[in-house]
Amino acid sequence: MIDWYGTAGILVFYSIILGVGVWAGTKKKNNGEEEVMLAGRSIGRTVGILTLIATWAGGAYFTGIAESFFTTGLLWCQMPFGYSFNLAVGALLFAKPMREAGYITMLDPFQEKYGSRIGGLLFLPAFMGDILILAATLSALGVSLEVILDISNYWSVTISTMFAAAYTITGGLYSVTYTDVLQLMFMVFGLLLSFPFAINNVQYYPNDSPNSTSTSTIDWIGHVEPKDYVFWVEQMLILVFGGIVNQSFFQRILSLKPSLDAFNISLISATVCFLLAIPAASFGIVAKLVDWSKIPSWYSET
């Protein structure tokens, strides 16, 4: 059964996002590549920090952290550490030289050194990476809307994609940046708003249950089997270094005003990105305390 109040709230939210995206598009002075792709290199400090955070701290970030903490514990909850180090390493090694060279995309230095053919070849893995990241984000969004509103995952993803495409086409990076900020604020507000309800409605295991979840018996940390050591390290390295070769990161760095210190802005973003993992992990903590056999819609095999 569709939750009409929830549906109305989602429609209002989407309308606000679309409105802000269209409004931000009015800041675009022309259709030149720097204006469309880098917002004329005019993004200020506060917006720059928030949009860099939003590059990684999206739906997949928050839901993934909660799920990882719930299913496998802290040791396998790698995203907060990996993505934060990712922003820090990107700031340390690439922010300053890329900005000083006046590049527009992350592929420009390769094309400058090796020619347009190599640049075109390197575009293919970059393109595929963006497609896969987009798929993960839309999947997280679709699942969230499916649970909250009881509507089809297919329609959740389709409608969300149409809205995002509409404001992106309208205003380029201006629209993307300002909607990034707004969406991040909504997500953080939503996490803080919903947590008291989650913690106050936990269906705890009874004390005499063999599965009683006394906080002293819960495996909060998790463990890494010896056979998984290499896999764990590989996953962390992918998070730390794999995200650097992502146009979204460089697009935000290169769009900042020339007078701003991109290095410090990136480090601030890395710190805040890590701190935002705390409210998300809190939901994983709550989930570990729940007696899921009392939840009618819970299917342990899924």
XYZ file of C-alpha atoms in Angstrom, residues 25 70 144 156 160 175 218 223 239-240 263 275 292 295:
14
model
C 21.338 27.405 -13.785
C 25.113 -4.276 10.907
C 15.196 3.497 0.004
C 11.891 5.139 -8.172
C 14.878 10.217 -9.924
C 22.937 23.179 -10.791
C 27.356 -8.249 20.466
C 36.726 -9.940 12.381
C 38.410 3.135 -1.879
C 41.447 5.324 -1.186
C 44.279 21.790 -0.394
C 32.326 12.532 10.832
C 14.384 -9.263 13.793
C 9.622 -7.750 12.410
